[in-house]
Amino acid sequence: MFIFEDCLAHLASRNSKELAEILDKRMSVIGVTRVQWMAFYYLHNQPGITQKELASLLGTKEPTVVRLLDRMEKDDLVRRIRKDRRTNAVELSDKGLKLYEEGLVIAEKFKNDAIMGIPEDYMDHFKWVLDKMVENTRRK
């Protein structure tokens, strides 16, 4: 019998949203959102990344990332660099790099708080189970 409260997809979604809200609150201390900080992370770790590539990594559509980058550019957090007529690469400004580094400390503490008391092999199993659930449902 299907019980919605026991549905793993529901539990994963509900808890994922709660964790995202907590991380958002923690990132607000430095004046950025969780999504902005995720963009900082990819911009820092993938030099020369394009808006389209960033959208893919963030799991969203390019127009959404364009609006995000417009706001971040206005706040002097990023710079767009024209690669050709249709493509912009994006990089962190000095101010953006500073916020990335401050956010990295917050993200690391958040991760450590979240996994406290959970053995590493349990985390490996958890990741495997989530991946397996997606794989199983994609095939149907």
mmCIF file of N, CA, C and O in Angstrom, residues 54-115:
data_model
loop_
_atom_site.group_PDB
_atom_site.id
_atom_site.type_symbol
_atom_site.label_atom_id
_atom_site.label_comp_id
_atom_site.label_asym_id
_atom_site.label_seq_id
_atom_site.Cartn_x
_atom_site.Cartn_y
_atom_site.Cartn_z
ATOM 1 N N LEU A 54 26.836 27.294 -16.959
ATOM 2 C CA LEU A 54 26.465 27.575 -15.575
ATOM 3 C C LEU A 54 25.008 27.180 -15.323
ATOM 4 O O LEU A 54 24.692 26.568 -14.303
ATOM 5 N N ALA A 55 24.135 27.502 -16.261
ATOM 6 C CA ALA A 55 22.719 27.129 -16.121
ATOM 7 C C ALA A 55 22.577 25.620 -15.981
ATOM 8 O O ALA A 55 21.833 25.128 -15.127
ATOM 9 N N SER A 56 23.312 24.890 -16.779
ATOM 10 C CA SER A 56 23.258 23.430 -16.722
ATOM 11 C C SER A 56 23.730 22.920 -15.360
ATOM 12 O O SER A 56 23.094 22.056 -14.753
ATOM 13 N N LEU A 57 24.821 23.457 -14.865
ATOM 14 C CA LEU A 57 25.352 23.023 -13.570
ATOM 15 C C LEU A 57 24.416 23.379 -12.420
ATOM 16 O O LEU A 57 24.318 22.637 -11.438
ATOM 17 N N LEU A 58 23.729 24.500 -12.539
ATOM 18 C CA LEU A 58 22.791 24.923 -11.497
ATOM 19 C C LEU A 58 21.439 24.228 -11.638
ATOM 20 O O LEU A 58 20.565 24.378 -10.778
ATOM 21 N N GLY A 59 21.265 23.496 -12.731
ATOM 22 C CA GLY A 59 20.013 22.766 -12.941
ATOM 23 C C GLY A 59 18.843 23.668 -13.252
ATOM 24 O O GLY A 59 17.720 23.409 -12.828
ATOM 25 N N THR A 60 19.107 24.735 -14.009
ATOM 26 C CA THR A 60 18.044 25.674 -14.332
ATOM 27 C C THR A 60 18.174 26.093 -15.791
ATOM 28 O O THR A 60 19.109 25.719 -16.486
ATOM 29 N N LYS A 61 17.263 26.908 -16.241
ATOM 30 C CA LYS A 61 17.272 27.382 -17.628
ATOM 31 C C LYS A 61 18.147 28.624 -17.753
ATOM 32 O O LYS A 61 18.313 29.385 -16.801
ATOM 33 N N GLU A 62 18.674 28.823 -18.956
ATOM 34 C CA GLU A 62 19.590 29.936 -19.176
ATOM 35 C C GLU A 62 18.973 31.310 -18.870
ATOM 36 O O GLU A 62 19.644 32.147 -18.260
ATOM 37 N N PRO A 63 17.701 31.576 -19.242
ATOM 38 C CA PRO A 63 17.148 32.903 -18.898
ATOM 39 C C PRO A 63 17.169 33.195 -17.395
ATOM 40 O O PRO A 63 17.378 34.334 -16.973
ATOM 41 N N THR A 64 16.969 32.170 -16.576
ATOM 42 C CA THR A 64 17.018 32.339 -15.120
ATOM 43 C C THR A 64 18.428 32.725 -14.688
ATOM 44 O O THR A 64 18.610 33.617 -13.846
ATOM 45 N N VAL A 65 19.430 32.083 -15.277
ATOM 46 C CA VAL A 65 20.826 32.389 -14.942
ATOM 47 C C VAL A 65 21.196 33.782 -15.445
ATOM 48 O O VAL A 65 21.929 34.511 -14.780
ATOM 49 N N VAL A 66 20.676 34.175 -16.594
ATOM 50 C CA VAL A 66 20.947 35.520 -17.115
ATOM 51 C C VAL A 66 20.452 36.568 -16.120
ATOM 52 O O VAL A 66 21.164 37.527 -15.808
ATOM 53 N N ARG A 67 19.246 36.371 -15.583
ATOM 54 C CA ARG A 67 18.711 37.319 -14.585
ATOM 55 C C ARG A 67 19.563 37.314 -13.319
ATOM 56 O O ARG A 67 19.862 38.364 -12.752
ATOM 57 N N LEU A 68 19.960 36.121 -12.876
ATOM 58 C CA LEU A 68 20.827 36.007 -11.697
ATOM 59 C C LEU A 68 22.132 36.761 -11.931
ATOM 60 O O LEU A 68 22.577 37.554 -11.090
ATOM 61 N N LEU A 69 22.748 36.536 -13.087
ATOM 62 C CA LEU A 69 24.018 37.188 -13.399
ATOM 63 C C LEU A 69 23.852 38.690 -13.594
ATOM 64 O O LEU A 69 24.757 39.460 -13.253
ATOM 65 N N ASP A 70 22.718 39.124 -14.126
ATOM 66 C CA ASP A 70 22.450 40.565 -14.253
ATOM 67 C C ASP A 70 22.513 41.232 -12.880
ATOM 68 O O ASP A 70 23.142 42.286 -12.710
ATOM 69 N N ARG A 71 21.839 40.591 -11.896
ATOM 70 C CA ARG A 71 21.850 41.160 -10.533
ATOM 71 C C ARG A 71 23.261 41.121 -9.944
ATOM 72 O O ARG A 71 23.709 42.072 -9.297
ATOM 73 N N MET A 72 23.944 40.011 -10.150
ATOM 74 C CA MET A 72 25.288 39.869 -9.591
ATOM 75 C C MET A 72 26.265 40.838 -10.255
ATOM 76 O O MET A 72 27.151 41.377 -9.591
ATOM 77 N N GLU A 73 26.086 41.078 -11.541
ATOM 78 C CA GLU A 73 26.943 42.036 -12.252
ATOM 79 C C GLU A 73 26.674 43.458 -11.751
ATOM 80 O O GLU A 73 27.601 44.238 -11.535
ATOM 81 N N LYS A 74 25.403 43.754 -11.539
ATOM 82 C CA LYS A 74 25.019 45.070 -11.013
ATOM 83 C C LYS A 74 25.653 45.315 -9.643
ATOM 84 O O LYS A 74 26.057 46.433 -9.316
ATOM 85 N N ASP A 75 25.771 44.248 -8.837
ATOM 86 C CA ASP A 75 26.374 44.347 -7.499
ATOM 87 C C ASP A 75 27.892 44.178 -7.530
ATOM 88 O O ASP A 75 28.520 44.044 -6.470
ATOM 89 N N ASP A 76 28.476 44.174 -8.729
ATOM 90 C CA ASP A 76 29.927 44.045 -8.931
ATOM 91 C C ASP A 76 30.484 42.741 -8.341
ATOM 92 O O ASP A 76 31.553 42.723 -7.755
ATOM 93 N N LEU A 77 29.728 41.652 -8.523
ATOM 94 C CA LEU A 77 30.175 40.355 -8.030
ATOM 95 C C LEU A 77 30.759 39.494 -9.152
ATOM 96 O O LEU A 77 31.565 38.604 -8.888
ATOM 97 N N VAL A 78 30.331 39.768 -10.384
ATOM 98 C CA VAL A 78 30.825 39.019 -11.544
ATOM 99 C C VAL A 78 31.065 39.970 -12.713
ATOM 100 O O VAL A 78 30.577 41.101 -12.721
ATOM 101 N N ARG A 79 31.825 39.444 -13.676
ATOM 102 C CA ARG A 79 32.048 40.148 -14.947
ATOM 103 C C ARG A 79 31.735 39.181 -16.077
ATOM 104 O O ARG A 79 32.102 38.008 -16.010
ATOM 105 N N ARG A 80 31.087 39.701 -17.105
ATOM 106 C CA ARG A 80 30.863 38.900 -18.309
ATOM 107 C C ARG A 80 31.948 39.248 -19.315
ATOM 108 O O ARG A 80 32.292 40.411 -19.486
ATOM 109 N N ILE A 81 32.437 38.224 -19.975
ATOM 110 C CA ILE A 81 33.474 38.411 -20.988
ATOM 111 C C ILE A 81 32.938 37.822 -22.283
ATOM 112 O O ILE A 81 32.628 36.631 -22.348
ATOM 113 N N ARG A 82 32.843 38.654 -23.290
ATOM 114 C CA ARG A 82 32.294 38.210 -24.567
ATOM 115 C C ARG A 82 33.265 37.274 -25.260
ATOM 116 O O ARG A 82 34.399 37.624 -25.523
ATOM 117 N N LYS A 83 32.799 36.050 -25.534
ATOM 118 C CA LYS A 83 33.624 35.077 -26.247
ATOM 119 C C LYS A 83 33.392 35.191 -27.749
ATOM 120 O O LYS A 83 34.325 35.113 -28.535
ATOM 121 N N ASP A 84 32.136 35.341 -28.144
ATOM 122 C CA ASP A 84 31.764 35.576 -29.538
ATOM 123 C C ASP A 84 30.405 36.269 -29.531
ATOM 124 O O ASP A 84 29.932 36.677 -28.478
ATOM 125 N N ARG A 85 29.787 36.387 -30.693
ATOM 126 C CA ARG A 85 28.534 37.146 -30.772
ATOM 127 C C ARG A 85 27.423 36.593 -29.894
ATOM 128 O O ARG A 85 26.557 37.334 -29.453
ATOM 129 N N ARG A 86 27.453 35.303 -29.630
ATOM 130 C CA ARG A 86 26.357 34.689 -28.880
ATOM 131 C C ARG A 86 26.746 34.199 -27.490
ATOM 132 O O ARG A 86 25.883 33.785 -26.731
ATOM 133 N N THR A 87 28.006 34.181 -27.172
ATOM 134 C CA THR A 87 28.451 33.513 -25.956
ATOM 135 C C THR A 87 29.212 34.452 -25.035
ATOM 136 O O THR A 87 30.124 35.138 -25.461
ATOM 137 N N ASN A 88 28.809 34.441 -23.777
ATOM 138 C CA ASN A 88 29.520 35.167 -22.732
ATOM 139 C C ASN A 88 30.116 34.180 -21.744
ATOM 140 O O ASN A 88 29.430 33.269 -21.286
ATOM 141 N N ALA A 89 31.374 34.380 -21.431
ATOM 142 C CA ALA A 89 31.965 33.676 -20.296
ATOM 143 C C ALA A 89 31.731 34.569 -19.091
ATOM 144 O O ALA A 89 31.493 35.766 -19.225
ATOM 145 N N VAL A 90 31.781 33.990 -17.914
ATOM 146 C CA VAL A 90 31.550 34.760 -16.700
ATOM 147 C C VAL A 90 32.670 34.464 -15.729
ATOM 148 O O VAL A 90 33.134 33.334 -15.622
ATOM 149 N N GLU A 91 33.108 35.515 -15.020
ATOM 150 C CA GLU A 91 34.132 35.320 -14.001
ATOM 151 C C GLU A 91 33.792 36.146 -12.772
ATOM 152 O O GLU A 91 33.051 37.129 -12.846
ATOM 153 N N LEU A 92 34.355 35.739 -11.655
ATOM 154 C CA LEU A 92 34.144 36.471 -10.410
ATOM 155 C C LEU A 92 34.947 37.761 -10.413
ATOM 156 O O LEU A 92 36.085 37.796 -10.887
ATOM 157 N N SER A 93 34.372 38.805 -9.863
ATOM 158 C CA SER A 93 35.119 40.031 -9.605
ATOM 159 C C SER A 93 35.897 39.827 -8.307
ATOM 160 O O SER A 93 35.730 38.808 -7.626
ATOM 161 N N ASP A 94 36.710 40.795 -7.939
ATOM 162 C CA ASP A 94 37.423 40.694 -6.661
ATOM 163 C C ASP A 94 36.438 40.603 -5.494
ATOM 164 O O ASP A 94 36.633 39.814 -4.558
ATOM 165 N N LYS A 95 35.377 41.391 -5.569
ATOM 166 C CA LYS A 95 34.346 41.361 -4.523
ATOM 167 C C LYS A 95 33.652 39.997 -4.491
ATOM 168 O O LYS A 95 33.401 39.441 -3.429
ATOM 169 N N GLY A 96 33.355 39.444 -5.665
ATOM 170 C CA GLY A 96 32.735 38.123 -5.746
ATOM 171 C C GLY A 96 33.639 37.031 -5.200
ATOM 172 O O GLY A 96 33.180 36.116 -4.514
ATOM 173 N N LEU A 97 34.929 37.141 -5.494
ATOM 174 C CA LEU A 97 35.896 36.158 -4.991
ATOM 175 C C LEU A 97 35.948 36.191 -3.466
ATOM 176 O O LEU A 97 35.974 35.149 -2.814
ATOM 177 N N LYS A 98 35.915 37.391 -2.899
ATOM 178 C CA LYS A 98 35.923 37.530 -1.435
ATOM 179 C C LYS A 98 34.685 36.871 -0.828
ATOM 180 O O LYS A 98 34.783 36.129 0.156
ATOM 181 N N LEU A 99 33.519 37.084 -1.435
ATOM 182 C CA LEU A 99 32.288 36.470 -0.919
ATOM 183 C C LEU A 99 32.297 34.958 -1.126
ATOM 184 O O LEU A 99 31.784 34.215 -0.289
ATOM 185 N N TYR A 100 32.892 34.502 -2.222
ATOM 186 C CA TYR A 100 33.030 33.056 -2.433
ATOM 187 C C TYR A 100 33.833 32.451 -1.285
ATOM 188 O O TYR A 100 33.445 31.431 -0.719
ATOM 189 N N GLU A 101 34.946 33.075 -0.943
ATOM 190 C CA GLU A 101 35.813 32.547 0.119
ATOM 191 C C GLU A 101 35.107 32.572 1.473
ATOM 192 O O GLU A 101 35.219 31.620 2.254
ATOM 193 N N GLU A 102 34.351 33.633 1.756
ATOM 194 C CA GLU A 102 33.584 33.689 3.003
ATOM 195 C C GLU A 102 32.492 32.618 2.999
ATOM 196 O O GLU A 102 32.251 31.955 4.020
ATOM 197 N N GLY A 103 31.848 32.444 1.865
ATOM 198 C CA GLY A 103 30.796 31.438 1.742
ATOM 199 C C GLY A 103 31.333 30.024 1.847
ATOM 200 O O GLY A 103 30.640 29.126 2.341
ATOM 201 N N LEU A 104 32.566 29.821 1.403
ATOM 202 C CA LEU A 104 33.179 28.496 1.475
ATOM 203 C C LEU A 104 33.287 28.028 2.929
ATOM 204 O O LEU A 104 33.026 26.861 3.236
ATOM 205 N N VAL A 105 33.616 28.946 3.815
ATOM 206 C CA VAL A 105 33.699 28.624 5.248
ATOM 207 C C VAL A 105 32.311 28.231 5.765
ATOM 208 O O VAL A 105 32.159 27.241 6.489
ATOM 209 N N ILE A 106 31.302 28.986 5.362
ATOM 210 C CA ILE A 106 29.928 28.703 5.786
ATOM 211 C C ILE A 106 29.465 27.355 5.221
ATOM 212 O O ILE A 106 28.874 26.538 5.934
ATOM 213 N N ALA A 107 29.747 27.113 3.944
ATOM 214 C CA ALA A 107 29.329 25.863 3.297
ATOM 215 C C ALA A 107 30.007 24.657 3.940
ATOM 216 O O ALA A 107 29.367 23.616 4.143
ATOM 217 N N GLU A 108 31.275 24.794 4.270
ATOM 218 C CA GLU A 108 32.003 23.692 4.902
ATOM 219 C C GLU A 108 31.418 23.386 6.285
ATOM 220 O O GLU A 108 31.209 22.227 6.641
ATOM 221 N N LYS A 109 31.111 24.423 7.046
ATOM 222 C CA LYS A 109 30.498 24.210 8.372
ATOM 223 C C LYS A 109 29.112 23.596 8.225
ATOM 224 O O LYS A 109 28.755 22.679 8.975
ATOM 225 N N PHE A 110 28.347 24.072 7.259
ATOM 226 C CA PHE A 110 27.016 23.517 7.007
ATOM 227 C C PHE A 110 27.109 22.027 6.689
ATOM 228 O O PHE A 110 26.373 21.210 7.242
ATOM 229 N N LYS A 111 28.032 21.665 5.805
ATOM 230 C CA LYS A 111 28.219 20.253 5.439
ATOM 231 C C LYS A 111 28.589 19.430 6.667
ATOM 232 O O LYS A 111 28.008 18.375 6.916
ATOM 233 N N ASN A 112 29.534 19.937 7.453
ATOM 234 C CA ASN A 112 29.967 19.211 8.653
ATOM 235 C C ASN A 112 28.836 19.066 9.668
ATOM 236 O O ASN A 112 28.685 18.014 10.289
ATOM 237 N N ASP A 113 28.051 20.120 9.836
ATOM 238 C CA ASP A 113 26.895 20.045 10.741
ATOM 239 C C ASP A 113 25.896 19.007 10.239
ATOM 240 O O ASP A 113 25.350 18.226 11.021
ATOM 241 N N ALA A 114 25.656 19.004 8.932
ATOM 242 C CA ALA A 114 24.643 18.115 8.352
ATOM 243 C C ALA A 114 25.024 16.638 8.475
ATOM 244 O O ALA A 114 24.156 15.795 8.709
ATOM 245 N N ILE A 115 26.297 16.325 8.333
ATOM 246 C CA ILE A 115 26.700 14.914 8.334
ATOM 247 C C ILE A 115 27.269 14.454 9.679
ATOM 248 O O ILE A 115 27.695 13.304 9.803
#
